[in-house]
PDB file of C-alpha atoms in Angstrom:
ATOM      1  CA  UNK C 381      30.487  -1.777 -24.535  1.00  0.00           C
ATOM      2  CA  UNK C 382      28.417  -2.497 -21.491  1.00  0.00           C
ATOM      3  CA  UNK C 383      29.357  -4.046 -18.142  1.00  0.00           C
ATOM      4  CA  UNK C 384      27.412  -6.958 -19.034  1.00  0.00           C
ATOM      5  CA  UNK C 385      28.149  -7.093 -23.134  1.00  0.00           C
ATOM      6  CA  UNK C 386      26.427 -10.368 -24.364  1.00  0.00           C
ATOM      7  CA  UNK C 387      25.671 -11.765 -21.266  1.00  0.00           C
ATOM      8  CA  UNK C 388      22.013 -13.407 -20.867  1.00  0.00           C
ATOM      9  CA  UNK C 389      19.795 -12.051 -18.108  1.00  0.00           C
ATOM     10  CA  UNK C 390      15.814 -13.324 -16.831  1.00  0.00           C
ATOM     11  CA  UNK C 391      14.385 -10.503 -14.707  1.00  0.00           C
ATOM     12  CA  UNK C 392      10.727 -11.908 -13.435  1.00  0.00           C
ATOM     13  CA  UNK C 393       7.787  -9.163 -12.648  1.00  0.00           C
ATOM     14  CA  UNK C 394       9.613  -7.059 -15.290  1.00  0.00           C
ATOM     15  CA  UNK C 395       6.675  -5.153 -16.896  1.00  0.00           C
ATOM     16  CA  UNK C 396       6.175  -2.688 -14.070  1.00  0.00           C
ATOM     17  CA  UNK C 397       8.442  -0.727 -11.249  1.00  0.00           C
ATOM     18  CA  UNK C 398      11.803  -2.478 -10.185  1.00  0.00           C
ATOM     19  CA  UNK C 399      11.579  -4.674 -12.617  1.00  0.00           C
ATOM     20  CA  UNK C 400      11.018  -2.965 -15.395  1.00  0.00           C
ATOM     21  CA  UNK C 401      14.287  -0.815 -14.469  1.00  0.00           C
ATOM     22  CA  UNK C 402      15.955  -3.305 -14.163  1.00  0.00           C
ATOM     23  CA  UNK C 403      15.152  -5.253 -17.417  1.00  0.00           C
ATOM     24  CA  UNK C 404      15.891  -1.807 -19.320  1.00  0.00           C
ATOM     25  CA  UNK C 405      19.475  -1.027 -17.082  1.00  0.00           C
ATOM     26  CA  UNK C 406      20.509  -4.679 -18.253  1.00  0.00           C
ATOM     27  CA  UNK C 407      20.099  -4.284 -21.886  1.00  0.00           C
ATOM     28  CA  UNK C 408      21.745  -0.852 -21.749  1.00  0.00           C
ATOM     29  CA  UNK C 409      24.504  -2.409 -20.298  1.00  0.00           C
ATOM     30  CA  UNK C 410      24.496  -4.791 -23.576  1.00  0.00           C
ATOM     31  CA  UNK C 411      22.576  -7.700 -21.640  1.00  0.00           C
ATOM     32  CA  UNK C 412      19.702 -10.129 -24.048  1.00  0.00           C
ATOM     33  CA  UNK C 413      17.008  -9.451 -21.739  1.00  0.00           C
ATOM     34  CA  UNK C 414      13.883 -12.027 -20.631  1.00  0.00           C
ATOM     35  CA  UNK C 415      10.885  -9.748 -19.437  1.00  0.00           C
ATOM     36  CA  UNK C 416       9.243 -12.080 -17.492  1.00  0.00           C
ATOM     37  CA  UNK C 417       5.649 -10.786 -16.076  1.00  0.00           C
ATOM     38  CA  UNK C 418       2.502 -13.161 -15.901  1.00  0.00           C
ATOM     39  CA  UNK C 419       0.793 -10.406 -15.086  1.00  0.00           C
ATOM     40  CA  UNK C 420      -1.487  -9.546 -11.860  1.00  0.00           C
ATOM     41  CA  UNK C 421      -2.942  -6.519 -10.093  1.00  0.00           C
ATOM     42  CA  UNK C 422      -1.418  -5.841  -6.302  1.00  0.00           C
ATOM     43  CA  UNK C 423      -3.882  -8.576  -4.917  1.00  0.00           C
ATOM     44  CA  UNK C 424      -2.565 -11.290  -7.244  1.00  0.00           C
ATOM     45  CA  UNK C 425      -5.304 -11.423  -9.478  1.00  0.00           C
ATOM     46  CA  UNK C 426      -5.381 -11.651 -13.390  1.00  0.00           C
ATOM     47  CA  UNK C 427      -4.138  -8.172 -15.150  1.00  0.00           C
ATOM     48  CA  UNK C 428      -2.693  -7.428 -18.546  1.00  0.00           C
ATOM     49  CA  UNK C 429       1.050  -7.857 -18.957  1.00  0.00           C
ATOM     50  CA  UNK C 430       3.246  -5.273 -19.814  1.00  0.00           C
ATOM     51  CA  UNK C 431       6.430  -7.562 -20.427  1.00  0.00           C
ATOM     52  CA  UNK C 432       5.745  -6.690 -24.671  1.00  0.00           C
ATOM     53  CA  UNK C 433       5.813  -2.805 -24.487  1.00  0.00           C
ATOM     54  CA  UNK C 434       9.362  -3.195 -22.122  1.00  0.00           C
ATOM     55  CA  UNK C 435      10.525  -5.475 -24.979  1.00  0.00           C
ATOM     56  CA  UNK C 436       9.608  -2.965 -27.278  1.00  0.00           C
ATOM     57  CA  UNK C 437      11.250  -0.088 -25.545  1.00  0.00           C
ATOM     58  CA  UNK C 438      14.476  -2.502 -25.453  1.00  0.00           C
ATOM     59  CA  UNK C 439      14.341  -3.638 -29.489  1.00  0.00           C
ATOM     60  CA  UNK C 440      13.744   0.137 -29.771  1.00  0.00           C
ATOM     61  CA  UNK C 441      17.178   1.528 -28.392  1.00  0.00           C
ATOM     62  CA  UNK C 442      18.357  -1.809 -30.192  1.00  0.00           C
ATOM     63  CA  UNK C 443      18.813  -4.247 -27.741  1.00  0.00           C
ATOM     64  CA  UNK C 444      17.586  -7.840 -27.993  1.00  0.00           C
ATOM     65  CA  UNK C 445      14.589  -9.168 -25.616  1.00  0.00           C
ATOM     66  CA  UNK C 446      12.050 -11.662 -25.089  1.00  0.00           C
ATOM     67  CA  UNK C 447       8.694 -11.034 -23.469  1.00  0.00           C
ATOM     68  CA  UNK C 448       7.639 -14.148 -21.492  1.00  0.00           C
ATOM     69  CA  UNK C 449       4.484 -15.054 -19.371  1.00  0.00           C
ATOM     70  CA  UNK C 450       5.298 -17.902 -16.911  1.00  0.00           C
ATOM     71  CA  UNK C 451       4.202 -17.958 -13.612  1.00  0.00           C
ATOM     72  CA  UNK C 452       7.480 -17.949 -11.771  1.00  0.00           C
ATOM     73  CA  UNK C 453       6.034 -20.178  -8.779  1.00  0.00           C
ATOM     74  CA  UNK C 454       5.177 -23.043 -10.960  1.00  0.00           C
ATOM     75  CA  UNK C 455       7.869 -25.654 -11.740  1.00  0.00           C
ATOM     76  CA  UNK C 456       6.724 -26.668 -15.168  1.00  0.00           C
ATOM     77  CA  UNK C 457       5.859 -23.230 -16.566  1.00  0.00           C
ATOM     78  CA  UNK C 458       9.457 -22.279 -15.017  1.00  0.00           C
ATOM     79  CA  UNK C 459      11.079 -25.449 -16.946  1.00  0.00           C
ATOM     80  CA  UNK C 460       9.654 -23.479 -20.803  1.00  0.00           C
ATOM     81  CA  UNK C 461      11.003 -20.542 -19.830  1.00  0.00           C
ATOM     82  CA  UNK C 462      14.796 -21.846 -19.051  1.00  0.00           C
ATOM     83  CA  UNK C 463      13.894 -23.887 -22.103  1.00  0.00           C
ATOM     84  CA  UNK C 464      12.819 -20.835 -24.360  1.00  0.00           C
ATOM     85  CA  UNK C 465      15.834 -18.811 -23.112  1.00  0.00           C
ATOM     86  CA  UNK C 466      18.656 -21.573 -24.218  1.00  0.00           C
ATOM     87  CA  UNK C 467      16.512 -21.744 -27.264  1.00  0.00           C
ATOM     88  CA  UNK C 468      16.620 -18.049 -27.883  1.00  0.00           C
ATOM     89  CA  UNK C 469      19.547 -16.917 -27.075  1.00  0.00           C
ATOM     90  CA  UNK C 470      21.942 -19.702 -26.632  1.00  0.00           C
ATOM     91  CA  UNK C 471      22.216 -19.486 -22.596  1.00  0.00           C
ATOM     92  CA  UNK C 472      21.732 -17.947 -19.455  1.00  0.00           C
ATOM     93  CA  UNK C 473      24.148 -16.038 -17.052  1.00  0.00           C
ATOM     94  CA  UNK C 474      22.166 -14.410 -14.375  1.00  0.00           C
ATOM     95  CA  UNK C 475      18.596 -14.964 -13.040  1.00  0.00           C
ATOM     96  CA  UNK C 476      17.150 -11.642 -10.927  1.00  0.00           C
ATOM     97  CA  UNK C 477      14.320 -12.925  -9.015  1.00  0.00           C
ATOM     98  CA  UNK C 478      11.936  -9.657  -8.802  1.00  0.00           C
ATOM     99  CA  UNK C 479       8.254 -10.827  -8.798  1.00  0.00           C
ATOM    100  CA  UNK C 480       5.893 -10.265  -6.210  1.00  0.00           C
ATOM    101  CA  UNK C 481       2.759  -9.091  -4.688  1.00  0.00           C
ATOM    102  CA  UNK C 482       1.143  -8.185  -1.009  1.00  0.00           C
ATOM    103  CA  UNK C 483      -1.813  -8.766   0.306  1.00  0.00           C
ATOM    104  CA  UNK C 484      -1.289  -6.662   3.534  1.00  0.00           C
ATOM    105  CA  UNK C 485      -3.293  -7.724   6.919  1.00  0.00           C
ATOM    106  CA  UNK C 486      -2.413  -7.419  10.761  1.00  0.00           C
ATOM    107  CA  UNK C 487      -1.482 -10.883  11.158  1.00  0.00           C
ATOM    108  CA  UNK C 488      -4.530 -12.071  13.555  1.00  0.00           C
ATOM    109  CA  UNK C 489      -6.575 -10.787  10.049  1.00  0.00           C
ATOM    110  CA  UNK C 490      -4.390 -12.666   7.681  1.00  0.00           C
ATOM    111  CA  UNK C 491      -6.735 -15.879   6.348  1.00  0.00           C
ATOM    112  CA  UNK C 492      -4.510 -18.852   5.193  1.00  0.00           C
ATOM    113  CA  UNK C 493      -5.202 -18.154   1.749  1.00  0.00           C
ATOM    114  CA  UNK C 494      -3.021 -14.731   1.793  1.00  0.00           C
ATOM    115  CA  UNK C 495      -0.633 -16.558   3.414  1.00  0.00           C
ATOM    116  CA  UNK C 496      -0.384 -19.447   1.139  1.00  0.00           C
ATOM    117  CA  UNK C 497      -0.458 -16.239  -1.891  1.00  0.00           C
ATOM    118  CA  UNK C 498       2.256 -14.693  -0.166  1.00  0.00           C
ATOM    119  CA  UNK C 499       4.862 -17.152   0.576  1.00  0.00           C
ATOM    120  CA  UNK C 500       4.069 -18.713  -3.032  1.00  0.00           C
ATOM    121  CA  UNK C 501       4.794 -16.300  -5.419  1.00  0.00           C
ATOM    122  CA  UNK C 502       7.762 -14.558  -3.509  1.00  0.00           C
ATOM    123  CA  UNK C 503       9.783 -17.676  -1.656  1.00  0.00           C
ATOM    124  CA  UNK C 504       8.637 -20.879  -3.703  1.00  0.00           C
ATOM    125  CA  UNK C 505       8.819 -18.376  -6.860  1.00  0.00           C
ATOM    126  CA  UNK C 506      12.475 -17.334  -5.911  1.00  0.00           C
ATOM    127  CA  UNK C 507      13.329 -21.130  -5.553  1.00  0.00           C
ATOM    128  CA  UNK C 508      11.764 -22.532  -8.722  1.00  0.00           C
ATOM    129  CA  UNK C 509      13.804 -20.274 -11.231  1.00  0.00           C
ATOM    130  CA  UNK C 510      16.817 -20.207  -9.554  1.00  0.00           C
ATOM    131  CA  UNK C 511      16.829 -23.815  -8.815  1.00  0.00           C
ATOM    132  CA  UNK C 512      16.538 -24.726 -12.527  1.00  0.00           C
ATOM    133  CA  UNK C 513      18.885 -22.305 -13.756  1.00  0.00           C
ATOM    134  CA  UNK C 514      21.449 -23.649 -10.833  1.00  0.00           C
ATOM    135  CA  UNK C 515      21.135 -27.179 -12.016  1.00  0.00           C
ATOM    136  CA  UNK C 516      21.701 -25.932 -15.699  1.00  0.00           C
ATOM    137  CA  UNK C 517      24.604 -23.904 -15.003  1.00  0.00           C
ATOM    138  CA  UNK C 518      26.298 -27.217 -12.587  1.00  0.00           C
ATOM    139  CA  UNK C 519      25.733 -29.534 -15.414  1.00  0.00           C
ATOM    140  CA  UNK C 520      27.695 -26.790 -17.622  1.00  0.00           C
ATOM    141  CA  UNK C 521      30.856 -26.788 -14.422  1.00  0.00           C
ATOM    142  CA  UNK C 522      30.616 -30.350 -14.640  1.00  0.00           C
ATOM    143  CA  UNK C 523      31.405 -30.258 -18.170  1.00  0.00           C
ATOM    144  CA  UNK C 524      34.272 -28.127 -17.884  1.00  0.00           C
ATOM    145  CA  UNK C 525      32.817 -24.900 -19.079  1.00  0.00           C
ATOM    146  CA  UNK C 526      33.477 -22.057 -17.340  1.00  0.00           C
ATOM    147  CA  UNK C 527      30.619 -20.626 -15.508  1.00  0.00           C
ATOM    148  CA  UNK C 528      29.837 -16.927 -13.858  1.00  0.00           C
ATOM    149  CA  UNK C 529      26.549 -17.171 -13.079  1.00  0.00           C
ATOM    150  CA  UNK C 530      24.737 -14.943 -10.835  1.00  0.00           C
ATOM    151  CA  UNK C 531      21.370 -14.733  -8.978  1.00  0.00           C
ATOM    152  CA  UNK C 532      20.328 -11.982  -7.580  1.00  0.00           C
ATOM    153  CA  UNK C 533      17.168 -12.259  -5.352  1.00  0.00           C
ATOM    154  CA  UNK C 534      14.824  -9.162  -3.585  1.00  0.00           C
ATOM    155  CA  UNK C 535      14.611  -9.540  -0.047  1.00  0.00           C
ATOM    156  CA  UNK C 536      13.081  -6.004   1.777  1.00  0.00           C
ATOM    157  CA  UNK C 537      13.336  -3.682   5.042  1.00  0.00           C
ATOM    158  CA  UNK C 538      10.483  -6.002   5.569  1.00  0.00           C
ATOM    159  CA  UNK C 539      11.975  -9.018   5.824  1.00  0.00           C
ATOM    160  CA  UNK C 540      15.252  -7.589   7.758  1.00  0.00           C
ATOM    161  CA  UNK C 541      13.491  -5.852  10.426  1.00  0.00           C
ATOM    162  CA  UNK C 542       9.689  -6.688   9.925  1.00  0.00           C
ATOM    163  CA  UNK C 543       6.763  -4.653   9.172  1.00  0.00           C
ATOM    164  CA  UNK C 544       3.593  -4.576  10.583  1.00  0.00           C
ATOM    165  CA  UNK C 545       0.573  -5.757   8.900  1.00  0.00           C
ATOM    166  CA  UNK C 546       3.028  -7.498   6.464  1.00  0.00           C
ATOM    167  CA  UNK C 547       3.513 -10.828   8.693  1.00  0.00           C
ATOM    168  CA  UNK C 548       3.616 -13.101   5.223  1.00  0.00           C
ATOM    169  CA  UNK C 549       5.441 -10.434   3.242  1.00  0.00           C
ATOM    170  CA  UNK C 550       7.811  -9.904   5.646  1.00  0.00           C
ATOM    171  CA  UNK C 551       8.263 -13.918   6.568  1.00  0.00           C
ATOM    172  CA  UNK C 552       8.677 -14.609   2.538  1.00  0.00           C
ATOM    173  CA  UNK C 553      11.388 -11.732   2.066  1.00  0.00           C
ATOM    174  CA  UNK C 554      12.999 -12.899   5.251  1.00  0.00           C
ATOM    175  CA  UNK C 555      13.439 -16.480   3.935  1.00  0.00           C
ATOM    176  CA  UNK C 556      14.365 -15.021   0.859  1.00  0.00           C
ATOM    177  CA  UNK C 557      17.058 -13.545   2.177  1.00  0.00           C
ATOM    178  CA  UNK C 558      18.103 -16.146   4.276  1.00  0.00           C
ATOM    179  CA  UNK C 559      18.061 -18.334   0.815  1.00  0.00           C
ATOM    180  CA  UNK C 560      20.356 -16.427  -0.336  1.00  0.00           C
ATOM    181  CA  UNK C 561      22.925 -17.343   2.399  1.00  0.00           C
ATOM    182  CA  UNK C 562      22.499 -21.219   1.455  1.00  0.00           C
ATOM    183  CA  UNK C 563      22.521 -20.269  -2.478  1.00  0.00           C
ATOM    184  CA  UNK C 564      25.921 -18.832  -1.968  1.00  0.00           C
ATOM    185  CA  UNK C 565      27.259 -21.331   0.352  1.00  0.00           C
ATOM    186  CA  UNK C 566      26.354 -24.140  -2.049  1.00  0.00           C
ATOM    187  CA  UNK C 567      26.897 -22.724  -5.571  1.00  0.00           C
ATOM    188  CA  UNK C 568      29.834 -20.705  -5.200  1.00  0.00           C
ATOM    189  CA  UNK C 569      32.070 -24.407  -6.073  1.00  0.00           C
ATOM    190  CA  UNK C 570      30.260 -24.395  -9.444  1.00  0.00           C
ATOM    191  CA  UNK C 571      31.088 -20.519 -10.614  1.00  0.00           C
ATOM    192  CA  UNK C 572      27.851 -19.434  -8.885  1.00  0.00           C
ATOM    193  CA  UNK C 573      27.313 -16.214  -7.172  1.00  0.00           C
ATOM    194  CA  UNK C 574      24.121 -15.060  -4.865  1.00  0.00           C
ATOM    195  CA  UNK C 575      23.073 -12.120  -3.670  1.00  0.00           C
ATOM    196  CA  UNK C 576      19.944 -10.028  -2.076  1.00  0.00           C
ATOM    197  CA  UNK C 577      19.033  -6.170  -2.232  1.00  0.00           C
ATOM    198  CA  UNK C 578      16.532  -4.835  -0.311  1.00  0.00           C
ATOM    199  CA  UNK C 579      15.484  -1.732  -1.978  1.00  0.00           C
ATOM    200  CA  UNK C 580      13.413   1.098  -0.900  1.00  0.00           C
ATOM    201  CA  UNK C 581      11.642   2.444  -4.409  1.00  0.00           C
ATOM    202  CA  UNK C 582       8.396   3.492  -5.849  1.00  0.00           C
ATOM    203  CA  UNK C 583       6.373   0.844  -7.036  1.00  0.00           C
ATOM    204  CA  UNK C 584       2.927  -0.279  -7.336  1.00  0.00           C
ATOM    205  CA  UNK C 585       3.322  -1.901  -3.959  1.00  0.00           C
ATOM    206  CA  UNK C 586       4.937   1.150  -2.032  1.00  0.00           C
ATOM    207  CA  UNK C 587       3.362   4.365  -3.301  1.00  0.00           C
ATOM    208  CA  UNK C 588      -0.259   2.730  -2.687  1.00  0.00           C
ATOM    209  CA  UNK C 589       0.853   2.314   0.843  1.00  0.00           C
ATOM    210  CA  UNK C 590       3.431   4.978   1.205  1.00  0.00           C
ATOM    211  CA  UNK C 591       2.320   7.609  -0.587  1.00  0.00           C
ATOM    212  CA  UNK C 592       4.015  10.787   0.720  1.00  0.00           C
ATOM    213  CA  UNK C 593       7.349   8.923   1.066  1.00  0.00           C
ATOM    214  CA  UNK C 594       7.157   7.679  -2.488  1.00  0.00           C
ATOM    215  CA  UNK C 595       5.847  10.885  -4.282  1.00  0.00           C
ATOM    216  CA  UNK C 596       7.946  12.244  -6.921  1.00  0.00           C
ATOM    217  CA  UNK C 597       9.652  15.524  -6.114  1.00  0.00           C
ATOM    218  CA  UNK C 598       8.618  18.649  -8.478  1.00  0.00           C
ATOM    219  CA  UNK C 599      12.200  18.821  -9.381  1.00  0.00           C
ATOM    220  CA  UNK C 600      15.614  17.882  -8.158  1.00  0.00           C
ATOM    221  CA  UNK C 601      17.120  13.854  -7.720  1.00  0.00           C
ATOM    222  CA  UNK C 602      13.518  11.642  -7.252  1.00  0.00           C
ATOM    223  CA  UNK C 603      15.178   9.670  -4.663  1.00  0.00           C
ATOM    224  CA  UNK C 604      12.356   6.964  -5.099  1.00  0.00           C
ATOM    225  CA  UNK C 605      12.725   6.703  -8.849  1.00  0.00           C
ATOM    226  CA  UNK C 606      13.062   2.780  -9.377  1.00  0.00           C
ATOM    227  CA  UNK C 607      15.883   3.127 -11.455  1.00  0.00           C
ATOM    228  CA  UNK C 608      18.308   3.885  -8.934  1.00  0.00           C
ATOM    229  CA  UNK C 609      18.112   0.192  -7.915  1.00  0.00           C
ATOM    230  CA  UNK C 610      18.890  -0.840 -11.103  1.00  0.00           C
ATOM    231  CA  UNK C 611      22.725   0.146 -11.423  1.00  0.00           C
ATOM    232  CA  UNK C 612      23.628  -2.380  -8.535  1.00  0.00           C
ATOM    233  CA  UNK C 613      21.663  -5.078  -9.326  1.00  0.00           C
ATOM    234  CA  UNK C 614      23.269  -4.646 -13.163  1.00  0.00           C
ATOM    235  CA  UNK C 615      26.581  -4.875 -11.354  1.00  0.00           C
ATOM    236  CA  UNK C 616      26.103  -7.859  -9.142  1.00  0.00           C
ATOM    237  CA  UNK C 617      25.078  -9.568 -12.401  1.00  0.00           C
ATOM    238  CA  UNK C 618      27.903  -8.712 -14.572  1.00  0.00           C
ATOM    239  CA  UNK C 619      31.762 -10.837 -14.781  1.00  0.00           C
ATOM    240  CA  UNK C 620      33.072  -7.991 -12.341  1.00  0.00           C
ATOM    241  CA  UNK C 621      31.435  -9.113  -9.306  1.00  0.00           C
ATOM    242  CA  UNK C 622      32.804 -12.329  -8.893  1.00  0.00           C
ATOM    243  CA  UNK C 623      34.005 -12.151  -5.782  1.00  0.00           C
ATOM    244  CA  UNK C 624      30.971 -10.924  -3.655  1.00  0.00           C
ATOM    245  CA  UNK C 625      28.299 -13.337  -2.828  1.00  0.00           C
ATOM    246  CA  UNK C 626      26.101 -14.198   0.022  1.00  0.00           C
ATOM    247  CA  UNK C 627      25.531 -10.608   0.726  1.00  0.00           C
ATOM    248  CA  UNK C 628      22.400  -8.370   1.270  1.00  0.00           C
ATOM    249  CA  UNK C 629      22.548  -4.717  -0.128  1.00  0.00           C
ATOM    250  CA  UNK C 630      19.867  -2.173   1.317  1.00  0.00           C
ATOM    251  CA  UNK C 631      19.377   0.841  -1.683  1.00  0.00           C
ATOM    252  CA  UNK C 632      17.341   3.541  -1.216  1.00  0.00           C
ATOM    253  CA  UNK C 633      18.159   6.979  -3.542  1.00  0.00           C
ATOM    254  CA  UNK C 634      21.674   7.368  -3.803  1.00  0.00           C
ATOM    255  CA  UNK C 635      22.658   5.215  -1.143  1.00  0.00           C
ATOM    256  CA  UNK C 636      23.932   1.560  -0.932  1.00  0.00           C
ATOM    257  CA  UNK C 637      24.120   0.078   2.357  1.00  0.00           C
ATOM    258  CA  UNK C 638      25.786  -3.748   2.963  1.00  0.00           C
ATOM    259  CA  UNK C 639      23.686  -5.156   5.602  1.00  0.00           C
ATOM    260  CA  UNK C 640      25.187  -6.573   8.124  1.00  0.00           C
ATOM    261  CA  UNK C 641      22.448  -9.090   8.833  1.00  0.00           C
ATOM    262  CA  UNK C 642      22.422 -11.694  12.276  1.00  0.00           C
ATOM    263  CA  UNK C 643      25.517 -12.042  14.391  1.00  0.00           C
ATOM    264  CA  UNK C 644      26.497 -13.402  17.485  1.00  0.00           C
ATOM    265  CA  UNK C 645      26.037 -10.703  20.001  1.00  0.00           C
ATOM    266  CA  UNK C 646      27.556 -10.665  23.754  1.00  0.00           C
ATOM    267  CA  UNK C 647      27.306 -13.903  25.581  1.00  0.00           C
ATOM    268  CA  UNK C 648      26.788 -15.482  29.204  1.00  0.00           C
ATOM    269  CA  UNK C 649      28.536 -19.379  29.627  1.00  0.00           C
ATOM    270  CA  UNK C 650      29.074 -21.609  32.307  1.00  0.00           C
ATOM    271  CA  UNK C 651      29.710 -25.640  32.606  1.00  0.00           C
ATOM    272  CA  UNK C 652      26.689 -26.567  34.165  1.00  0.00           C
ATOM    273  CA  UNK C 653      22.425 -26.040  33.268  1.00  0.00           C
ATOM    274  CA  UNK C 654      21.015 -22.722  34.027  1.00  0.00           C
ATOM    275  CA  UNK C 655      18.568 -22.595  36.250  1.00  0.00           C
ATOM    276  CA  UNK C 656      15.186 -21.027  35.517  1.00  0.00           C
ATOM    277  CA  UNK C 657      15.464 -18.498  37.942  1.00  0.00           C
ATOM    278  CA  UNK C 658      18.925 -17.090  36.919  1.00  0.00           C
ATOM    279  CA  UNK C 659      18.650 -16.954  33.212  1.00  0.00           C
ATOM    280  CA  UNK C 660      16.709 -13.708  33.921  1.00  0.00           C
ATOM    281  CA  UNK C 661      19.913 -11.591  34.913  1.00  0.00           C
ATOM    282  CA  UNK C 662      21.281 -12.662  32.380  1.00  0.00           C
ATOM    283  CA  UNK C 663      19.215 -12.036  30.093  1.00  0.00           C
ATOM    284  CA  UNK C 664      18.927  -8.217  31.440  1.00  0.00           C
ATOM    285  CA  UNK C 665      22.807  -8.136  31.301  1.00  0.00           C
ATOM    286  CA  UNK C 666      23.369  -9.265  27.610  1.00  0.00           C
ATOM    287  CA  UNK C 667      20.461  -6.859  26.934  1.00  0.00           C
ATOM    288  CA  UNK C 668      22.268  -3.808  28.252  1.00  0.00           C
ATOM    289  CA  UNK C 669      25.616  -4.581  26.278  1.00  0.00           C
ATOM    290  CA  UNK C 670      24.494  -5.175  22.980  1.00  0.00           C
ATOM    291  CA  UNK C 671      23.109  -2.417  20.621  1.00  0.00           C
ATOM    292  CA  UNK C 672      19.288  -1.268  20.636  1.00  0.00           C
ATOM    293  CA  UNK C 673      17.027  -3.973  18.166  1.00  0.00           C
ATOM    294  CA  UNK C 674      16.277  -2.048  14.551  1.00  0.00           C
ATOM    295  CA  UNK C 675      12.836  -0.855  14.809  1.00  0.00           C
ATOM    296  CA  UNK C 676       9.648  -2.904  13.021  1.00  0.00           C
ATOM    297  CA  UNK C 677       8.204  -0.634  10.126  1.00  0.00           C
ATOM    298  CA  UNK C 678       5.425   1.250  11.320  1.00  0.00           C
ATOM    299  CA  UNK C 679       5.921   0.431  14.919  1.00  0.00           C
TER     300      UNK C 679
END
């Protein structure tokens, strides 16, 4: 018996990298498993999906999955997949929210159109699923069936710290992850849990643009193997993790880090306005008594 026996799982951008692991960890843990993967190359444009051989690999080692092809940024393809899953397997118990793509520029290259890309697939594409699963599963609270749901969404180092020539990356992951603050605040009345990771792995996206960090080691623990992610994000989605939401977990290897994320830092009051030319030392002072600013990547 698995940590997540029976439960019902959609993992989006599941044919490749994170999400493949994850889609596999799930149904090892005795999960029914959507693969959910339109399909696209690393500049968003049309590729062949792999969501049917990950299904395969999970019927295989006798698990049960479904390969499916929405787009996970548009609202109506989004509405047939919830619909297919109900259909199929007779609910749904955690949503992981794991597509994306980059187009990388410095940010006085990046045209609108990237931009537009960008935010679309990873911040509207995070809303539309969970969204429609959240209604779903409120209806079900409001009906007096118990619920323990989970989302769990992908934020990055990106989007906690910025990285440069990532501006629309890095502003999608950081709403993403500040999404996932609201999620949990809201939901968490109706059985609902959220969380974010922010996982340092080799993917399509990372070994094209960090290639040494990313290469697999001739022998010994491949700290960048994908599938370290996976036993977390399994975790958060199972009954056992009830009780932790509205967090962000950085993984990278073997490690897990809880992120600690914005918090009010030393302060300066008085009862009356500043004035412009004081706000200057004070400015200097909080600066020297609070801790040094996380660097950007690739600053």
């Amino acid at each position: 018996m698995g940590i997540c026996e029976g439960r019902v799982v959609i993992v989006t951008g599941a044919g490749r990298g994170l999400g493949r692991a994850h889609a596999l960890e799930f149904a090892r843990q005795g999960a029914k498993v959507v693969v959910n993967d339109l399909g696209v190359a690393l500049d968003g444009s049309s590729a062949e999906s792999p969501a049917a051989g990950v299904v395969e690999e999970i019927r295989a080692a006798g698990g049960e999955a479904l390969a499916d092809g929405a787009d996970v940024a548009d609202w109506a393809q989004v509405q047939q997949l919830l619909r297919r899953t109900l259909d199929t397997f007779g609910g749904l118990d955690v949503v992981v929210n794991n597509a994306g793509f980059v187009r990388d520029r410095m940010f006085v290259s990046c045209s609108e159109e990237e931009w537009d890309a960008v935010l679309r697939v990873h911040l509207k594409g995070h809303f539309c699923l969970s969204r429609l699963a959240a209604e779903h599963w409120r209806g079900r609270a409001k009906a007096g069936q118990p619920v323990a749901a989970r989302i769990i969404n992908t934020s990055s180092g990106a989007g906690l710290r910025g990285s440069m020539g990532q501006s629309a990356y890095s502003a999608a992951k950081a709403g993403i992850a500040a999404l996932t603050l609201v999620q949990a605040a809201e939901l968490g009345r109706y059985g609902i849990t959220a969380n974010a990771i922010a996982p340092a792995a080799r993917t399509r996206m990372t070994e094209a643009f960090f290639a040494e960090t990313m290469a697999k080691p001739e022998s010994g623990f491949d700290a960048m193997a994908p599938g370290n992610v996976s036993p977390l994000v399994v975790w958060l989605g199972s009954a056992e993790s009830q009780e932790v939401t509205g967090r962000c977990f950085e993984l990278s290897g073997g490690e897990i880090c809880l992120n600690d994320g914005w918090r009010m830092g030393p302060k300066r009051s008085r009862d009356s306005r500043w004035e412009a030319d004081e706000v200057g030392a004070a400015v200097h002072e909080l600066l020297r008594e609070s801790a040094p600013a996380e660097p950007v990547h690739g600053a």
